[in-house]
Short mmCIF file of C-alpha atoms and ligand atoms in Angstrom, two decimals:
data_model
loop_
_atom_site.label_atom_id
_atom_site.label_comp_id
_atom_site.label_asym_id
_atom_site.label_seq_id
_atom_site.Cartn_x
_atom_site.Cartn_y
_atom_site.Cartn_z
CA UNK S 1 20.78 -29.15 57.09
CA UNK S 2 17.42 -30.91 58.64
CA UNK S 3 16.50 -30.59 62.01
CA UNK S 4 14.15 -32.77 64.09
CA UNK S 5 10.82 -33.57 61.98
CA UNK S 6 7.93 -31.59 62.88
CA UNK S 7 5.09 -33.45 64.38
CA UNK S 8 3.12 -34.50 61.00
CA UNK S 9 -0.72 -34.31 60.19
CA UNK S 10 -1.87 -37.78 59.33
CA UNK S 11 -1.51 -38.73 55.46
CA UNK S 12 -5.03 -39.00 54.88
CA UNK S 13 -5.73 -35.31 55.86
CA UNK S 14 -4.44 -31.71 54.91
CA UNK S 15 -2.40 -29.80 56.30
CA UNK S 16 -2.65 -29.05 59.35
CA UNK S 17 -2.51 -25.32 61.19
CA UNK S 18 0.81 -26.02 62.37
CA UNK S 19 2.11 -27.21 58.90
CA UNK S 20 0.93 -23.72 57.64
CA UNK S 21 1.94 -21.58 60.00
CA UNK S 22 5.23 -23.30 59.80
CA UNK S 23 5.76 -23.01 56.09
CA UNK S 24 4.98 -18.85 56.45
CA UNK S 25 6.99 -18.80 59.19
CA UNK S 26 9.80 -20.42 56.96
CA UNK S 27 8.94 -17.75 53.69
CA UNK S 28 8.90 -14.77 56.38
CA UNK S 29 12.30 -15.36 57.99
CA UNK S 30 13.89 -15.16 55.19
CA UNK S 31 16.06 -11.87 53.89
CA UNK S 32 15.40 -9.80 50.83
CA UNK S 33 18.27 -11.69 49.35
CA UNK S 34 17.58 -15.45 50.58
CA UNK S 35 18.51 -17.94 48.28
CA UNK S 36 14.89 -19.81 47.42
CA UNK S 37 15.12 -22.95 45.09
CA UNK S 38 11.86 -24.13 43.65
CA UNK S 39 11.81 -27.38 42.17
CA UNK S 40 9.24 -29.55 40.72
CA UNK S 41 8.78 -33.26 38.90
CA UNK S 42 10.99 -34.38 36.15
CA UNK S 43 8.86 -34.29 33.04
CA UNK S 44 6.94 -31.23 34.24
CA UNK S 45 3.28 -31.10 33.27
CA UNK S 46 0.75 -28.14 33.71
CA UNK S 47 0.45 -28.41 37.42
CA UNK S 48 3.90 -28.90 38.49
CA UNK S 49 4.78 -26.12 36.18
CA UNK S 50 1.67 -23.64 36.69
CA UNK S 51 2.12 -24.55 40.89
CA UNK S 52 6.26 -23.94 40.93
CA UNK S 53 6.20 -20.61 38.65
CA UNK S 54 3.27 -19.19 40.49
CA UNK S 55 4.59 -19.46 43.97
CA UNK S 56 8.00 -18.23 42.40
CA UNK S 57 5.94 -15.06 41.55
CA UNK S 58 4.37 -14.72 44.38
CA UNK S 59 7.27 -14.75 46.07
CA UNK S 60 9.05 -12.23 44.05
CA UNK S 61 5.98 -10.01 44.74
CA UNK S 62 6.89 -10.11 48.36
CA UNK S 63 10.16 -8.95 47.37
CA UNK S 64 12.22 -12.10 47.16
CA UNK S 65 15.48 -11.54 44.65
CA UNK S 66 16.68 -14.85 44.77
CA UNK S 67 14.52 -17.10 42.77
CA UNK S 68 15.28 -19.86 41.12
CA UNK S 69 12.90 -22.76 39.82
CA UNK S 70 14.18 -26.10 38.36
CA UNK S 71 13.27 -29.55 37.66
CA UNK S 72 15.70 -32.47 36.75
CA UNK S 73 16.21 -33.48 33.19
CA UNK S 74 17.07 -31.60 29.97
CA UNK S 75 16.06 -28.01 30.81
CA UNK S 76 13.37 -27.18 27.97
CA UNK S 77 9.84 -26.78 28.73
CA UNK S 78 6.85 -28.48 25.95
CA UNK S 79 5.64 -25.87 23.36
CA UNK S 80 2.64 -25.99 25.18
CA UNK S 81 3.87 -23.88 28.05
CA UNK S 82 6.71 -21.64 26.75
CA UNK S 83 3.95 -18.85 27.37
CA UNK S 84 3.50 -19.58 30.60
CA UNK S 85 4.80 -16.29 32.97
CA UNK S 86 7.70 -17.12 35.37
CA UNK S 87 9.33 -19.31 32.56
CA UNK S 88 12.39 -16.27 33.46
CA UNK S 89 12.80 -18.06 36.48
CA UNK S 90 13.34 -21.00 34.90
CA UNK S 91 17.85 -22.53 35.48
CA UNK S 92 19.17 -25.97 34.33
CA UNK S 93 18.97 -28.86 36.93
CA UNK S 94 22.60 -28.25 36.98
CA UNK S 95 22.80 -24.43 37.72
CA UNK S 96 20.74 -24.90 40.94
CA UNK S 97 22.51 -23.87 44.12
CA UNK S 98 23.17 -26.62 45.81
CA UNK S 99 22.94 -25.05 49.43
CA UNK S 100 19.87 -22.62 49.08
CA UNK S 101 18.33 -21.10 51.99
CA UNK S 102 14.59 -22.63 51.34
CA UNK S 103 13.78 -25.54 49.12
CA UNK S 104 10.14 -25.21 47.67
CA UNK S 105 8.92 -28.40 45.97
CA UNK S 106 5.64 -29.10 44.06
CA UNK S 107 3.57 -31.61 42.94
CA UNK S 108 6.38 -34.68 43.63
CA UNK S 109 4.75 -37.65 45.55
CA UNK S 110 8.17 -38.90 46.38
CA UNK S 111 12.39 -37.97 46.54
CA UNK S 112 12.87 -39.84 43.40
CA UNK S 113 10.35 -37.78 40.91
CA UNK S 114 12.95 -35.03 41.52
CA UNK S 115 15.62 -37.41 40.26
CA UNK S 116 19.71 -35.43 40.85
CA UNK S 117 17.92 -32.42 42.22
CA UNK S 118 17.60 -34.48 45.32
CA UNK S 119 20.80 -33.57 47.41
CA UNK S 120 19.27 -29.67 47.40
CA UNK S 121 16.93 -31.05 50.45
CA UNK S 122 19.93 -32.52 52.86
CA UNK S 123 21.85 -28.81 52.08
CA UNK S 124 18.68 -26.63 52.30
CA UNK S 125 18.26 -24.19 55.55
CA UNK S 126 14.76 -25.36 55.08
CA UNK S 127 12.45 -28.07 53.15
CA UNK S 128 8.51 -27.58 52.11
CA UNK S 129 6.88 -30.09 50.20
CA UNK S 130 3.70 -29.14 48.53
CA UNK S 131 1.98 -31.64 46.98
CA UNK S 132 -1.79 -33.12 46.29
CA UNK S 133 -0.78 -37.05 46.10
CA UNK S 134 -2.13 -39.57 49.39
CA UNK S 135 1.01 -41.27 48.44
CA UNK S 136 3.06 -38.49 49.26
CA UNK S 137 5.81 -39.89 50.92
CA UNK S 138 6.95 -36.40 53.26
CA UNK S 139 10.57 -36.57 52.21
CA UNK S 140 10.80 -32.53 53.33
CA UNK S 141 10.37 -31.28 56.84
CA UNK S 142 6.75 -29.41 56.45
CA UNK S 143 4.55 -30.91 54.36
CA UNK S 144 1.70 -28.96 52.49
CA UNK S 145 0.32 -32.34 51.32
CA UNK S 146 -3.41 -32.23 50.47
CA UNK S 147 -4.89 -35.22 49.23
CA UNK S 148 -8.13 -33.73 48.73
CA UNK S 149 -6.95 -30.40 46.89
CA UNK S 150 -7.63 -31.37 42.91
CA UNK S 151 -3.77 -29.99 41.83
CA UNK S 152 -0.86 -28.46 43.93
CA UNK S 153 -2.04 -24.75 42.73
CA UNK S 154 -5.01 -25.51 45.21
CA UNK S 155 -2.20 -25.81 47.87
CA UNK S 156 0.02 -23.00 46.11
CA UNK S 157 -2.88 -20.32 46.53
CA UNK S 158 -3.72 -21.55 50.20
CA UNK S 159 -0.23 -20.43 50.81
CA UNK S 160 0.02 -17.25 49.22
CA UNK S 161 -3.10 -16.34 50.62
CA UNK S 162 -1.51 -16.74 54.25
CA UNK S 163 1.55 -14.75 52.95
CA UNK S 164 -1.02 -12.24 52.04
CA UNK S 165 0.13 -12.05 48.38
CA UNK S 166 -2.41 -10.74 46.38
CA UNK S 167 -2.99 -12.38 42.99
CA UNK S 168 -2.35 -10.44 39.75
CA UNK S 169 -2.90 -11.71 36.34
CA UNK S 170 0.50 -13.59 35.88
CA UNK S 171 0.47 -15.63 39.12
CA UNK S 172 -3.47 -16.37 38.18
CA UNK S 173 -2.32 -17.52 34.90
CA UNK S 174 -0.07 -20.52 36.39
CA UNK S 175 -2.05 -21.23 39.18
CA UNK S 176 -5.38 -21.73 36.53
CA UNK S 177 -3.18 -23.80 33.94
CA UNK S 178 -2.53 -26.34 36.84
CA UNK S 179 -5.94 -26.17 38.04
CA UNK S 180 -7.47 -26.77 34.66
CA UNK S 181 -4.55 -29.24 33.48
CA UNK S 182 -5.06 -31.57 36.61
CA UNK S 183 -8.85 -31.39 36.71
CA UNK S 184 -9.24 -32.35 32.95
CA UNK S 185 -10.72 -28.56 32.14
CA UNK S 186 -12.67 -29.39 35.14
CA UNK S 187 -14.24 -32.90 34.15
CA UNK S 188 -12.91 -35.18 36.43
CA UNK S 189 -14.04 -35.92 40.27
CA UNK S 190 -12.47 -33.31 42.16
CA UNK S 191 -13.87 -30.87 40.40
CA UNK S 192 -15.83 -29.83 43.71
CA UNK S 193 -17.81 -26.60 44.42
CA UNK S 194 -14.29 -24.69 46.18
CA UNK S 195 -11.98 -25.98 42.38
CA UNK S 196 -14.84 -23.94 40.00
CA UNK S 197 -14.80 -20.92 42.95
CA UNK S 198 -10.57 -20.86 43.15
CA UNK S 199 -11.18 -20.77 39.05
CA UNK S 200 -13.65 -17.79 39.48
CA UNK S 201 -10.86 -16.00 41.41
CA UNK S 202 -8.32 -16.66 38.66
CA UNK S 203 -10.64 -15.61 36.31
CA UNK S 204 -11.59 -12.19 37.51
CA UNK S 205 -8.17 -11.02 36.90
CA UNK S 206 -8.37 -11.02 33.88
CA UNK S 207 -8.10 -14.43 32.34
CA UNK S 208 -8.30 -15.17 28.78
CA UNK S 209 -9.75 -19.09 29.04
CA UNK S 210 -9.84 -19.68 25.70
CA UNK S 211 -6.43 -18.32 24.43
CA UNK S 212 -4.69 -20.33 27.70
CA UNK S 213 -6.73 -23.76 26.81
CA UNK S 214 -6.35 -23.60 22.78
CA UNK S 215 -2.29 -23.18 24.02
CA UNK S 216 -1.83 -25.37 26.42
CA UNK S 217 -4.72 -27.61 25.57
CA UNK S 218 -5.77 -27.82 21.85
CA UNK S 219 -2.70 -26.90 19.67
CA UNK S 220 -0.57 -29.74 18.22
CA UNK S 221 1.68 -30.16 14.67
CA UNK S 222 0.14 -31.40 12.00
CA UNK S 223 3.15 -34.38 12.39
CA UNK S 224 1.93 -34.89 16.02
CA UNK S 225 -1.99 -35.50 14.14
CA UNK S 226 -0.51 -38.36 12.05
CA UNK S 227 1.76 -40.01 14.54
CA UNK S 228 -1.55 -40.28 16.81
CA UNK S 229 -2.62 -42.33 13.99
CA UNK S 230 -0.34 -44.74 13.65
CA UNK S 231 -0.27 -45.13 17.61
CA UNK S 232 -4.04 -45.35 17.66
CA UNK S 233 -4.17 -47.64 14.79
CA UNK S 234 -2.23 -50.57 17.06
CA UNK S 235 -4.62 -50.10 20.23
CA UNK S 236 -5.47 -53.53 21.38
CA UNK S 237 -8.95 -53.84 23.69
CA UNK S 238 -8.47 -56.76 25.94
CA UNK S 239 -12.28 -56.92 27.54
CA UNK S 240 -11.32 -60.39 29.99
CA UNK S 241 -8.40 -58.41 31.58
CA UNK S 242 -8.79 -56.48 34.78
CA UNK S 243 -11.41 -58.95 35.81
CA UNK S 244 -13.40 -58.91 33.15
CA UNK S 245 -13.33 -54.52 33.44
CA UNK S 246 -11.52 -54.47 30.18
CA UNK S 247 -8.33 -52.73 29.10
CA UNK S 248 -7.18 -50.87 26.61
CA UNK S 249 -3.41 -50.02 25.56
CA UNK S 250 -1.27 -49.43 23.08
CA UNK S 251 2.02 -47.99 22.63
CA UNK S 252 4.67 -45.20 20.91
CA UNK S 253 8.12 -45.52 20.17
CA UNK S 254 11.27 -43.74 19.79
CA UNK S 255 11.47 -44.67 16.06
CA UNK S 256 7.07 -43.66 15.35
CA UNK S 257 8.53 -39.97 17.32
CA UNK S 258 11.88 -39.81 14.69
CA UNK S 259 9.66 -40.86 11.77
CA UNK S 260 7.35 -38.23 12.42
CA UNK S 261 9.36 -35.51 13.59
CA UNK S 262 8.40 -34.85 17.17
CA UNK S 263 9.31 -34.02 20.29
CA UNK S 264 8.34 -36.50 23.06
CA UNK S 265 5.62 -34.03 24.54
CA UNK S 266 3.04 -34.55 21.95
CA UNK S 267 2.55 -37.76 23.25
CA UNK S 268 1.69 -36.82 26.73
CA UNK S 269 -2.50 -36.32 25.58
CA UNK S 270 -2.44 -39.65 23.81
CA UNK S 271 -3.54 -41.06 27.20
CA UNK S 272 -6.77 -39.16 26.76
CA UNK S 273 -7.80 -40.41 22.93
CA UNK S 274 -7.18 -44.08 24.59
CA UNK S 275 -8.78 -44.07 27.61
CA UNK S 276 -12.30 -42.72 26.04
CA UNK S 277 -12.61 -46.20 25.57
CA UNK S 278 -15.99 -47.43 26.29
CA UNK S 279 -15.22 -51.57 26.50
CA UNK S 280 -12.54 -51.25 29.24
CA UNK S 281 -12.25 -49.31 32.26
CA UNK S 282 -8.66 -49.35 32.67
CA UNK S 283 -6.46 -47.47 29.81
CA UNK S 284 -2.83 -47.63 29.43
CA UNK S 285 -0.10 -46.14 26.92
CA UNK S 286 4.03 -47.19 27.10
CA UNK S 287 5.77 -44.05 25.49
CA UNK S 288 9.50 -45.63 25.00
CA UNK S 289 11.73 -43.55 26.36
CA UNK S 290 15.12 -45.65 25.50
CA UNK S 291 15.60 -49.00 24.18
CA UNK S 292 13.98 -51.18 26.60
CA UNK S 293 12.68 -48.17 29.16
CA UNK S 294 8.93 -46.79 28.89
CA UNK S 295 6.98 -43.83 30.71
CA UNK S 296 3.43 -46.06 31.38
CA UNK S 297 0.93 -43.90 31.74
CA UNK S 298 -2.52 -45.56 33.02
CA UNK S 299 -5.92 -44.20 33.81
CA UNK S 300 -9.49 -45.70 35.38
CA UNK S 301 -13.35 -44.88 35.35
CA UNK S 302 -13.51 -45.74 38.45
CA UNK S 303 -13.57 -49.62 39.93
CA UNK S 304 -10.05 -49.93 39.97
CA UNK S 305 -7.18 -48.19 41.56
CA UNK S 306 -4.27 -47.58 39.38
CA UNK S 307 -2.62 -46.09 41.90
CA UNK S 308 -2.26 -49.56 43.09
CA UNK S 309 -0.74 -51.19 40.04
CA UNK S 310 1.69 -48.11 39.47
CA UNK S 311 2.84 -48.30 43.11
CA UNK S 312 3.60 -52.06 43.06
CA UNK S 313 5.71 -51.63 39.54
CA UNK S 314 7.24 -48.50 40.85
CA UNK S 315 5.82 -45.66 40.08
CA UNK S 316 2.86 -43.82 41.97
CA UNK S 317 0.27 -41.38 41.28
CA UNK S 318 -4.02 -41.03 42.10
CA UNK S 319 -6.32 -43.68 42.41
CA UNK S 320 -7.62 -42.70 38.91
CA UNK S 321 -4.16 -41.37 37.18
CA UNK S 322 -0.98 -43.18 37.93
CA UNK S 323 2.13 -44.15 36.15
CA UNK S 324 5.52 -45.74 36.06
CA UNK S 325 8.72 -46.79 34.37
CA UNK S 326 8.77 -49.91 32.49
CA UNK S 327 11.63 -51.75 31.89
CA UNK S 328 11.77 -54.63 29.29
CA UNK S 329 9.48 -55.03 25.94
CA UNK S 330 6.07 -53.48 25.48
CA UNK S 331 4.41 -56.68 26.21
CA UNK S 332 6.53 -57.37 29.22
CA UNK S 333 5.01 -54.22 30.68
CA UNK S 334 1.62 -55.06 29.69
CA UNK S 335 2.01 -58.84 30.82
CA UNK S 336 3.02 -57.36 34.34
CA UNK S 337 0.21 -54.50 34.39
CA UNK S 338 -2.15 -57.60 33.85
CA UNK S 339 -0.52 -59.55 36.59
CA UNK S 340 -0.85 -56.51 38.88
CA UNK S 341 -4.53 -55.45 37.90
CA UNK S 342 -5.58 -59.35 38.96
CA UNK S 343 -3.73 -59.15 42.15
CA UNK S 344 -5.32 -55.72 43.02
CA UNK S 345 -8.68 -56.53 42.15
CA UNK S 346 -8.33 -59.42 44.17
CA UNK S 347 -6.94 -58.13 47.39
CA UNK S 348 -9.23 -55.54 49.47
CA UNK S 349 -8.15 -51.79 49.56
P1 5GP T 1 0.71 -39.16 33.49
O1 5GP T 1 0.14 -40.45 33.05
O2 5GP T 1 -0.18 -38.01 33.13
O3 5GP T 1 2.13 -38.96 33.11
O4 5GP T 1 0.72 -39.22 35.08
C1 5GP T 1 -0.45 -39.42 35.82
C2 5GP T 1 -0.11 -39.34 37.29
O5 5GP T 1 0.70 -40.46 37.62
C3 5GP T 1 0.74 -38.12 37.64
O6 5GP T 1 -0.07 -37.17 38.28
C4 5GP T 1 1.74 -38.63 38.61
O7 5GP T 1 1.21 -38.47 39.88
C5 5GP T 1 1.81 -40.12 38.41
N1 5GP T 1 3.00 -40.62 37.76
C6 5GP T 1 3.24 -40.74 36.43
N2 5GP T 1 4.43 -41.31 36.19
C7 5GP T 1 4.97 -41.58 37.40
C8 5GP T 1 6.20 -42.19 37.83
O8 5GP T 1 7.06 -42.62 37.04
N3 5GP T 1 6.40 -42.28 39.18
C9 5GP T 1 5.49 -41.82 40.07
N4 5GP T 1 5.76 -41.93 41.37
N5 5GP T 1 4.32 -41.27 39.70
C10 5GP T 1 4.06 -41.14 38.39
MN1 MN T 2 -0.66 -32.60 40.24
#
């Protein structure tokens, strides 16, 4: 059920008082035993993860019994955060009520990055959306959408700190994997003054920084070390495209995972041995993810939005992080990202 939309806050700002009072209002009315699905993005990273099972905490500090967090897709979560807390929580795409009371969902920019899970909204007492993309799309009814908040655990915490849920160690944990993963361990540019003082909070409960980052972070198979080779090995630098910016790609198949051994997951970092790059500004990798489909991930210094280019082939994402699905060969893809990155750089923002 959806009733009339609430009057929104414009896209380019956050929420607004009214979006937060609503969204407590919506966590306080409900019973001890009301039905609360949390969902985030297919393919979960660190902050759609860390955001969804530390609000599900929260909430089961404020004595909520009916939890459940989901995402579509096979059920498994990546090595790298099967010690996250909350993973208890965790119930196939499939086992999700279909009618809960409250939908919670985090870090999507839009109805399709939450793939089958999608009917839960039009059956749902009530929708929040909370989310950190500008092209957030507001496919709930209130919208926690904060462009400027560096991961959805900025928006997460703003929201537990209204339901006066106090943090403890296990709700820190998620909340500071999110932080950290979408921030690059706090290197990229919204690492502002308020992301290193919501760290300092998650920190002083305890924290171990070093054990969460050399988990989540730093641990790979020795398999995962060679297969980076071979995909590194068949980079191509292209220093005319994007204007003359450069760019850098290259690519991992089904068939480089099988003869290696590993899970798909291991490739989600390659992104970041590419795009170090110094002779192009725009970096892009095509993990195949079926015979002619491929997760494109792309990333910029700076000059260019990729946002853009994902947006126009599909997909969405930030201005310097964005990504798509690719359909066709490995050069089709890159042929089109070419085609796109001219056509952005030559029409104004
Ligand atoms: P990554 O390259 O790390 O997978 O994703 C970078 C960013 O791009 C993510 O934060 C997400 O916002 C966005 N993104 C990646 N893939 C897709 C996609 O297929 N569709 C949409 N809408 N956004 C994507
Ligand atoms: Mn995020």
């Amino acid at each position: 059920m959806t009733g009339p939309a609430l009057a929104q806050s414009p896209a380019d700002a956050g929420p607004s008082g009214a979006d937060w009072a609503a969204a407590v209002a919506a966590v306080r009315a409900l019973p001890a035993d009301g039905r609360v699905l949390l969902i985030c993005h297919v393919n979960p990273d660190g902050d759609a993860l860390g955001s969804m099972l530390g609000c599900a905490l929260g909430l089961r500090r404020m004595g909520l019994r009916q939890l459940q967090a989901t995402f579509p897709g096979p059920p498994g979560v990546a090595e790298p955060f099967r010690g996250l807390p909350g993973l208890d929580l965790l119930v196939p795409a499939a086992d999700a009520w279909t009618d809960p009371d409250l939908v919670l969902c985090f870090d999507a920019a839009s109805v399709s990055r939450i793939g089958d899970l999608a009917d839960r909204l039009d059956r749902a007492g009530e929708v929040v959306v909370l989310d950190h993309h500008a092209s957030n799309t507001r496919f709930g009814r209130i919208h926690l959408v904060d462009p400027f908040a560096a991961a959805t655990s900025v928006v997460v915490e703003g929201l537990l700190d209204r339901l006066d849920v106090p943090l403890d160690r296990e709700i820190a944990e998620c909340l500071y994997v999110a932080l950290t993963t979408d921030t690059g361990s706090f290197r990229f540019a919204m690492t502002t003054p308020a992301v290193h003082e919501m760290a300092a909070r998650m920190l002083a409960t305890g924290l171990r920084p070093e054990e969460i980052s050399r988990r989540v972070f730093d641990t790979r198979p020795f398999g995962a070390v060679r297969l980076y080779g071979d995909v590194l090995g068949r980079a191509e630098l292209e220093p005319e495209a994007a204007g003359g910016l450069g760019l850098v790609w290259t690519y991992a198949t089904l068939d480089d995972l099988a003869r290696h051994g590993q899970p798909a997951y291991v490739l989600e970092a390659l992104i970041d041995s590419v795009r170090c790059t110094a002779e192009a500004d725009v970096s892009c990798v095509l993990k195949q993810v079926a015979e002619s489909e491929w997760a494109v991930s792309m990333r910029s210094k700076g000059p260019v939005d990729v946002s853009r280019v994902a947006v126009a082939l599909g997909g969405g994402g930030h201005r310097l992080a964005a990504g798509f699905t690719g359909r066709g060969s490995a050069n089709d893809i890159i042929a089109a990202i070419r085609t796109e990155l001219d056509r952005v750089l030559a029409e104004p923002e």
